[in-house]
Amino acid sequence: VYIKIKEMLKKRIKANIGLLKTWNGGYQSLSHLMNNETKSIHFETLEKMCNLFDCEIGEIITFRDVTKG
């Protein structure tokens, strides 16, 4: 599973500022999400990101098969 926060932020400058203002999870958790170093994500967090980016969950999360080169 790959979380595309960095890609979404590059497309939407306002969202970048909004994310920093509204993020309640702390910098470390945001950093883990942005670098795909997290093991889980709360539905509430997904909902916040979808509202911020005005998108659907499938635009934020994708599946990448890491076993294939």
Coordinates of C-alpha atoms in Angstrom, one line a residue:
V1 CA 0.0 0.0 0.0
Y2 CA 1.4 3.4 -1.0
I3 CA 0.1 6.7 0.4
K4 CA 0.5 9.5 -2.2
I5 CA 0.5 12.6 0.1
K6 CA 3.6 14.1 -1.4
E7 CA 2.2 13.8 -4.9
M8 CA -1.1 15.4 -3.7
L9 CA 0.7 18.2 -2.0
K10 CA 2.7 19.0 -5.1
K11 CA -0.5 19.4 -7.1
R12 CA -2.3 21.5 -4.5
I13 CA -0.3 24.3 -2.9
K14 CA -3.2 25.5 -0.8
A15 CA -3.7 22.0 0.6
N16 CA 0.0 22.0 1.7
I17 CA -0.6 25.1 3.9
G18 CA -4.0 23.8 5.0
L19 CA -2.5 20.4 6.0
L20 CA 0.1 22.0 8.2
K21 CA -2.5 24.2 9.9
T22 CA -5.1 21.5 10.5
W23 CA -2.9 18.5 11.2
N24 CA -3.4 17.4 14.8
G25 CA -1.3 14.2 14.7
G26 CA 2.0 15.8 15.1
Y27 CA 4.9 16.3 12.7
Q28 CA 6.3 12.8 13.2
S29 CA 3.1 11.0 12.2
L30 CA 2.7 13.3 9.2
S31 CA 6.3 12.7 8.2
H32 CA 5.8 8.9 8.5
L33 CA 2.7 9.2 6.3
M34 CA 4.5 11.3 3.7
N35 CA 7.5 8.9 3.6
N36 CA 5.3 5.7 3.6
E37 CA 6.8 4.6 6.8
T38 CA 3.5 4.0 8.7
K39 CA 2.0 0.6 9.4
S40 CA -1.6 1.8 9.8
I41 CA -3.9 4.8 9.2
H42 CA -7.1 5.8 10.9
F43 CA -10.3 6.3 9.0
E44 CA -10.5 9.7 10.6
T45 CA -7.1 10.6 9.1
L46 CA -8.2 9.4 5.6
E47 CA -11.3 11.5 5.9
K48 CA -9.3 14.6 6.9
M49 CA -7.0 14.1 3.9
C50 CA -9.9 13.6 1.5
N51 CA -11.6 16.7 2.7
L52 CA -8.4 18.7 2.5
F53 CA -7.5 17.5 -1.0
D54 CA -11.1 17.4 -2.2
C55 CA -10.6 13.9 -3.5
E56 CA -11.6 10.2 -3.0
I57 CA -9.6 7.7 -1.0
G58 CA -8.4 6.0 -4.1
E59 CA -6.6 9.1 -5.1
I60 CA -4.6 9.1 -1.9
I61 CA -3.9 5.3 -1.4
T62 CA -2.8 2.9 -4.1
F63 CA -1.5 -0.7 -4.1
R64 CA 2.0 -1.3 -5.2
D65 CA 3.3 -4.9 -5.3
V66 CA 6.7 -4.7 -3.8
T67 CA 7.5 -8.3 -4.7
K68 CA 7.6 -7.5 -8.4
G69 CA 10.7 -5.6 -9.6

